[in-house]
Every structure is written in C-alpha cells, then in structure tokens.
Amino acid sequence: MRTLWMALCALARLWPGTLAGCADAGRCCPGRDPACFAHGWRQDRVYGTCFCDQACRLTGDCCFDYARACPARPCIVGEWSPWSGCADQCRPTARVRRRAVRQEPRNGGEPCPALEERAGCLEYATHQGQDCGHAFVPAFITTSAFNKQRTRQAASPQWSTDTEDAGYCMEFKTESLTHHCATENRPLTRWMQYLREGYTVCVDCQPPAMNSASLRCSGDGLDSDGNQTLHWQAIGNPRCQGTWKKVRRVEQCSCPAVHSFIFI
C-alpha cells in the first residue's frame, strides 16, 4: 500500500490533473469551510472529496497536496512605536505603544501577538511646567542613621552651597503597615520593627534625595490636605510597607531616633 501511495504521489507530480487537489481547485480557506473542497486523493489515502480549509488538519480529510498548496504563514508584525506620553498629568494614568500587522496569519500559521501594550505612568509637571503629582508617589524611607553615611551634597553640579541647607522635615501619622515590618531582624533592617500604627514619625528630606529643580522629595505628601492617605515603603524589604497621613512640614525633625527616617 505504501508503494502504491508513493507511486500516486509521483504520478501527481508528472500529471497534476490526475489526482486533482487544492492546487488544481485553487482553494485555500481559513477556519472551517465545508464549501472549500476538491476531488482527489486525501492525505489519509482515501479517494473522493477532500478539503482545503484550515480545519482539515484536525479532521484528517485534507487533500493530499494541502501542505504544499496552502503552506502555513505566520503573522508578521512591525516594530513597536515609541511610548506615548501619559494620558493625563498629575495623577496615575497609562501610556501606550502599538505595532502594526505586516502579514496576516494564513492556513494555521502562528497567530499575531499583542499589538498594544500599556504601562503605568505619572507626569510630575503640568503642560505649563508646574510641579505636581507627588501625592501619588510612594515614599521610600530608611533609618535616619543612614543619613550619617551618605553625602548631603549630590554629585551633580546643579547643587549649590545654598541648596545643601534647603532640606525640610515631614511629620506623618502612621495609619497601617504590613506584618513584614515587625519580623525584620537583620542588622541593617532592624529599624523597621519600630514602625507602629498610630505613631507620629519624622522623615527628613535632604540632598541627594531632594530633586534639584523642585527642591522636593518624591512621596513627601506636601500637597496633601492631611486627610489623604499616602503610601510608604521601607528600603531593604519591599514587603514592609503601609500608609500614613501628613501632619505638617517643619524645618527640623524632632522625633525620637527610632521614629526618625529619611527619604531615599
């Protein structure tokens, strides 16, 4: 039987009209299409009605020349466009990028991948250049002891001697925190154990955490009216995080050492 099948295939190459098939019928159809058929040998070596639609691969009734006459063609897409700007200013929103289809998939070829991607986005300035958006940024904090080890003046030449003393202190009242803070016992992260709900804490804003243009630290909550819930996260353990509300801005921090932190 195998010898007979090989002979028939050879005969088809010599006299294509002998076996007919998808090529002779000029048919290659997407999906399932009962009207997309021809007469000739099927791939399962049965002579009669055979099909040239994409579903014939699943039903096993393709014409003998389906793979050659209807080769699978994958989807081909172009390069990603540049990211768009944020959809809005001064609040969390999204940016988007897209790519176009250069070749549609055919005959069971690889389908098209995603043609659009979105990502979180936050603009820190209005169209007029006014500073904004800081209330939505989590405050990244660490122990104030770290301030003794870092240089108060950033390496950027934008910082002047006057700017070095432009720092300020924010007082917050903690509202909530995860249990991961209390379980920290590593030497450099043990300070997280002193974070407690209901306590007032001080967070110092100094260079280099301070933005050289706005003279503010990200997540400082300075624009908050005091009723807005703000978010913070401890550096060294991203699972130690919580919320607090702004109490006030002061020039110098005066909290106990265990409740004194700095913006990073």
Tab-separated table of C-alpha atoms in Angstrom:
chain	number	residue	atom	x	y	z
A	1	MET	CA	0.000	0.000	0.000
A	2	ARG	CA	2.850	2.354	0.850
A	3	THR	CA	4.437	1.642	-2.540
A	4	LEU	CA	1.142	2.420	-4.260
A	5	TRP	CA	0.832	5.710	-2.386
A	6	MET	CA	4.331	6.781	-3.344
A	7	ALA	CA	3.575	5.891	-6.939
A	8	LEU	CA	0.436	8.008	-6.879
A	9	CYS	CA	2.362	10.965	-5.481
A	10	ALA	CA	4.969	10.608	-8.215
A	11	LEU	CA	2.187	10.413	-10.777
A	12	ALA	CA	0.705	13.616	-9.392
A	13	ARG	CA	3.976	15.420	-9.983
A	14	LEU	CA	4.142	14.196	-13.572
A	15	TRP	CA	0.475	14.688	-14.412
A	16	PRO	CA	-1.012	17.067	-11.846
A	17	GLY	CA	-4.527	16.751	-13.282
A	18	THR	CA	-4.564	13.031	-12.474
A	19	LEU	CA	-5.054	13.480	-8.717
A	20	ALA	CA	-6.510	16.999	-8.566
A	21	GLY	CA	-6.414	18.624	-5.112
A	22	CYS	CA	-6.211	22.089	-3.569
A	23	ALA	CA	-3.786	23.480	-6.133
A	24	ASP	CA	-5.947	22.479	-9.095
A	25	ALA	CA	-9.087	23.732	-7.376
A	26	GLY	CA	-7.324	26.970	-6.455
A	27	ARG	CA	-8.611	26.803	-2.923
A	28	CYS	CA	-7.117	27.563	0.483
A	29	CYS	CA	-9.675	28.646	3.067
A	30	PRO	CA	-9.341	29.899	6.653
A	31	GLY	CA	-11.124	28.248	9.559
A	32	ARG	CA	-13.782	25.610	8.850
A	33	ASP	CA	-15.485	25.884	5.467
A	34	PRO	CA	-17.495	22.888	4.159
A	35	ALA	CA	-17.650	24.541	0.731
A	36	CYS	CA	-13.856	24.578	0.452
A	37	PHE	CA	-13.332	21.167	-1.120
A	38	ALA	CA	-11.889	19.435	-4.154
A	39	HIS	CA	-11.964	15.929	-5.625
A	40	GLY	CA	-8.961	13.681	-5.439
A	41	TRP	CA	-6.804	11.781	-3.010
A	42	ARG	CA	-6.886	12.720	0.655
A	43	GLN	CA	-3.899	12.598	2.970
A	44	ASP	CA	-5.365	9.504	4.618
A	45	ARG	CA	-5.126	7.760	1.208
A	46	VAL	CA	-8.845	7.772	0.522
A	47	TYR	CA	-10.013	8.919	-2.890
A	48	GLY	CA	-13.036	11.197	-3.168
A	49	THR	CA	-13.986	14.540	-1.675
A	50	CYS	CA	-11.100	16.220	0.119
A	51	PHE	CA	-10.890	19.594	1.809
A	52	CYS	CA	-8.664	22.639	1.611
A	53	ASP	CA	-9.823	24.551	4.678
A	54	GLN	CA	-7.708	25.114	7.764
A	55	ALA	CA	-9.858	22.735	9.825
A	56	CYS	CA	-8.982	19.772	7.635
A	57	ARG	CA	-5.792	19.329	9.650
A	58	LEU	CA	-7.938	18.485	12.662
A	59	THR	CA	-10.499	16.350	10.838
A	60	GLY	CA	-7.867	14.499	8.803
A	61	ASP	CA	-9.587	14.960	5.437
A	62	CYS	CA	-7.158	17.356	3.723
A	63	CYS	CA	-6.368	16.924	0.073
A	64	PHE	CA	-3.025	15.216	-0.491
A	65	ASP	CA	-1.383	18.486	-1.607
A	66	TYR	CA	-2.802	20.733	1.130
A	67	ALA	CA	0.559	21.320	2.861
A	68	ARG	CA	2.190	22.310	-0.431
A	69	ALA	CA	-0.704	24.277	-1.898
A	70	CYS	CA	-1.658	26.009	1.357
A	71	PRO	CA	1.561	26.474	3.348
A	72	ALA	CA	1.210	27.893	6.841
A	73	ARG	CA	2.216	31.536	7.028
A	74	PRO	CA	2.831	33.105	10.421
A	75	CYS	CA	1.727	36.544	11.459
A	76	ILE	CA	4.454	39.131	10.997
A	77	VAL	CA	4.338	42.387	12.937
A	78	GLY	CA	6.389	45.550	12.758
A	79	GLU	CA	8.454	47.251	15.429
A	80	TRP	CA	6.892	48.855	18.467
A	81	SER	CA	6.059	52.527	18.154
A	82	PRO	CA	7.622	54.881	20.714
A	83	TRP	CA	5.770	55.097	24.015
A	84	SER	CA	3.083	57.760	24.044
A	85	GLY	CA	3.049	60.417	26.711
A	86	CYS	CA	0.945	59.978	29.834
A	87	ALA	CA	-2.781	60.170	29.153
A	88	ASP	CA	-3.093	62.820	31.858
A	89	GLN	CA	-0.880	64.909	34.112
A	90	CYS	CA	-0.523	64.956	37.879
A	91	ARG	CA	-2.227	61.617	38.565
A	92	PRO	CA	-1.526	57.922	37.920
A	93	THR	CA	-2.593	57.002	34.413
A	94	ALA	CA	-1.232	54.986	31.478
A	95	ARG	CA	0.957	55.301	28.418
A	96	VAL	CA	0.653	53.105	25.346
A	97	ARG	CA	2.646	51.797	22.408
A	98	ARG	CA	1.447	49.896	19.343
A	99	ARG	CA	2.703	47.873	16.410
A	100	ALA	CA	1.075	47.018	13.086
A	101	VAL	CA	0.493	43.712	11.313
A	102	ARG	CA	2.640	43.336	8.216
A	103	GLN	CA	1.383	39.874	7.280
A	104	GLU	CA	-1.811	38.237	8.485
A	105	PRO	CA	-1.519	34.583	9.522
A	106	ARG	CA	-2.791	32.079	6.980
A	107	ASN	CA	-3.502	28.375	6.879
A	108	GLY	CA	-2.927	27.769	10.568
A	109	GLY	CA	0.211	29.869	10.838
A	110	GLU	CA	1.360	31.416	14.110
A	111	PRO	CA	-1.273	33.933	15.282
A	112	CYS	CA	-0.461	37.578	15.837
A	113	PRO	CA	0.996	38.596	19.204
A	114	ALA	CA	-0.348	41.530	21.192
A	115	LEU	CA	-0.472	44.679	19.097
A	116	GLU	CA	-0.811	47.082	22.018
A	117	GLU	CA	0.937	47.425	25.359
A	118	ARG	CA	0.064	49.694	28.269
A	119	ALA	CA	2.191	50.712	31.210
A	120	GLY	CA	1.672	52.799	34.302
A	121	CYS	CA	2.633	56.420	34.027
A	122	LEU	CA	2.772	59.553	36.158
A	123	GLU	CA	3.724	63.025	34.971
A	124	TYR	CA	5.301	65.282	37.593
A	125	ALA	CA	4.513	68.539	35.802
A	126	THR	CA	1.551	70.190	34.115
A	127	HIS	CA	1.667	71.368	30.499
A	128	GLN	CA	2.593	74.765	31.912
A	129	GLY	CA	5.550	73.263	33.778
A	130	GLN	CA	4.033	73.479	37.252
A	131	ASP	CA	5.280	70.842	39.687
A	132	CYS	CA	2.663	68.220	40.604
A	133	GLY	CA	1.944	64.522	41.130
A	134	HIS	CA	3.971	63.964	44.291
A	135	ALA	CA	0.944	62.928	46.363
A	136	PHE	CA	0.625	59.728	44.307
A	137	VAL	CA	4.223	58.556	44.663
A	138	PRO	CA	5.046	56.126	47.492
A	139	ALA	CA	7.590	57.478	49.942
A	140	PHE	CA	10.698	55.300	50.056
A	141	ILE	CA	12.236	55.554	53.502
A	142	THR	CA	15.104	54.225	55.568
A	143	THR	CA	16.504	54.880	59.024
A	144	SER	CA	17.897	58.338	59.734
A	145	ALA	CA	21.158	56.641	60.720
A	146	PHE	CA	21.781	56.168	57.017
A	147	ASN	CA	21.980	59.938	56.630
A	148	LYS	CA	25.250	59.915	58.539
A	149	GLN	CA	26.784	57.689	55.881
A	150	ARG	CA	25.641	59.425	52.716
A	151	THR	CA	26.893	62.744	51.391
A	152	ARG	CA	24.461	65.588	51.875
A	153	GLN	CA	25.516	67.166	48.625
A	154	ALA	CA	24.746	65.229	45.428
A	155	ALA	CA	27.464	64.739	42.854
A	156	SER	CA	25.542	66.831	40.320
A	157	PRO	CA	26.984	70.333	39.760
A	158	GLN	CA	23.380	71.602	39.908
A	159	TRP	CA	23.642	71.606	43.680
A	160	SER	CA	24.910	74.796	45.227
A	161	THR	CA	26.019	75.515	48.775
A	162	ASP	CA	22.687	77.226	49.436
A	163	THR	CA	20.778	74.188	48.202
A	164	GLU	CA	22.565	71.939	50.665
A	165	ASP	CA	20.693	73.629	53.503
A	166	ALA	CA	17.318	73.680	51.728
A	167	GLY	CA	16.102	70.464	53.376
A	168	TYR	CA	12.942	70.098	55.390
A	169	CYS	CA	11.186	67.563	57.593
A	170	MET	CA	7.752	65.985	57.128
A	171	GLU	CA	5.754	64.617	60.042
A	172	PHE	CA	3.299	61.787	59.385
A	173	LYS	CA	0.920	59.734	61.499
A	174	THR	CA	1.097	56.061	60.552
A	175	GLU	CA	-2.255	54.506	59.653
A	176	SER	CA	-1.354	50.939	58.695
A	177	LEU	CA	1.598	48.678	57.945
A	178	THR	CA	2.229	45.085	56.938
A	179	HIS	CA	3.328	42.433	59.429
A	180	HIS	CA	6.579	42.022	57.496
A	181	CYS	CA	7.978	45.109	59.233
A	182	ALA	CA	7.798	43.561	62.711
A	183	THR	CA	9.514	40.328	61.644
A	184	GLU	CA	12.684	42.023	60.356
A	185	ASN	CA	15.682	41.072	62.488
A	186	ARG	CA	18.623	41.628	60.168
A	187	PRO	CA	21.142	44.177	61.468
A	188	LEU	CA	20.585	46.709	58.691
A	189	THR	CA	16.792	46.382	58.629
A	190	ARG	CA	16.016	46.016	62.325
A	191	TRP	CA	14.858	49.650	62.384
A	192	MET	CA	11.632	48.533	60.685
A	193	GLN	CA	10.486	46.902	63.932
A	194	TYR	CA	9.894	50.360	65.412
A	195	LEU	CA	7.278	51.290	62.842
A	196	ARG	CA	3.921	51.217	64.623
A	197	GLU	CA	0.352	52.168	63.790
A	198	GLY	CA	-0.797	55.438	65.313
A	199	TYR	CA	2.681	56.848	65.936
A	200	THR	CA	3.943	60.171	64.622
A	201	VAL	CA	7.157	59.792	62.660
A	202	CYS	CA	9.570	62.277	61.120
A	203	VAL	CA	11.008	61.904	57.630
A	204	ASP	CA	13.867	64.177	56.596
A	205	CYS	CA	14.189	65.420	53.013
A	206	GLN	CA	17.792	66.215	52.129
A	207	PRO	CA	20.037	66.011	49.057
A	208	PRO	CA	20.625	63.775	47.203
A	209	ALA	CA	17.041	62.507	47.640
A	210	MET	CA	15.803	66.036	47.014
A	211	ASN	CA	15.067	66.919	43.402
A	212	SER	CA	17.444	69.685	42.346
A	213	ALA	CA	14.737	71.502	40.378
A	214	SER	CA	11.658	71.199	42.590
A	215	LEU	CA	13.605	71.032	45.896
A	216	ARG	CA	11.264	68.250	46.991
A	217	CYS	CA	11.499	64.550	47.769
A	218	SER	CA	9.287	62.060	45.952
A	219	GLY	CA	6.367	60.933	48.079
A	220	ASP	CA	6.686	63.786	50.576
A	221	GLY	CA	2.911	64.360	50.595
A	222	LEU	CA	3.431	68.094	50.726
A	223	ASP	CA	0.384	68.715	48.514
A	224	SER	CA	-1.874	66.606	50.726
A	225	ASP	CA	-4.518	68.338	52.845
A	226	GLY	CA	-3.897	65.988	55.761
A	227	ASN	CA	-6.921	63.792	55.099
A	228	GLN	CA	-5.432	61.966	52.130
A	229	THR	CA	-3.993	58.507	52.732
A	230	LEU	CA	-0.404	58.335	51.465
A	231	HIS	CA	1.752	55.293	50.866
A	232	TRP	CA	5.263	54.484	52.054
A	233	GLN	CA	7.679	51.584	51.577
A	234	ALA	CA	10.761	50.614	53.549
A	235	ILE	CA	14.044	50.290	51.685
A	236	GLY	CA	15.589	46.883	52.326
A	237	ASN	CA	12.326	44.945	52.458
A	238	PRO	CA	9.719	45.846	49.822
A	239	ARG	CA	7.114	43.853	51.749
A	240	CYS	CA	7.399	46.262	54.677
A	241	GLN	CA	5.033	48.998	53.583
A	242	GLY	CA	1.969	50.864	54.736
A	243	THR	CA	0.033	54.106	54.797
A	244	TRP	CA	0.175	57.358	56.711
A	245	LYS	CA	-1.289	60.856	56.677
A	246	LYS	CA	0.551	64.141	56.630
A	247	VAL	CA	0.691	66.043	59.901
A	248	ARG	CA	2.817	69.029	58.967
A	249	ARG	CA	6.043	70.275	57.442
A	250	VAL	CA	8.728	71.562	59.797
A	251	GLU	CA	12.235	72.830	59.253
A	252	GLN	CA	13.929	70.352	61.599
A	253	CYS	CA	12.928	66.843	62.651
A	254	SER	CA	12.386	66.383	66.385
A	255	CYS	CA	11.089	62.810	66.681
A	256	PRO	CA	12.888	60.147	68.764
A	257	ALA	CA	15.676	58.395	66.886
A	258	VAL	CA	13.647	55.184	66.426
A	259	HIS	CA	10.880	57.197	64.750
A	260	SER	CA	13.170	59.319	62.579
A	261	PHE	CA	13.635	58.384	58.940
A	262	ILE	CA	14.839	59.883	55.672
A	263	PHE	CA	13.511	59.920	52.126
A	264	ILE	CA	15.560	57.970	49.615
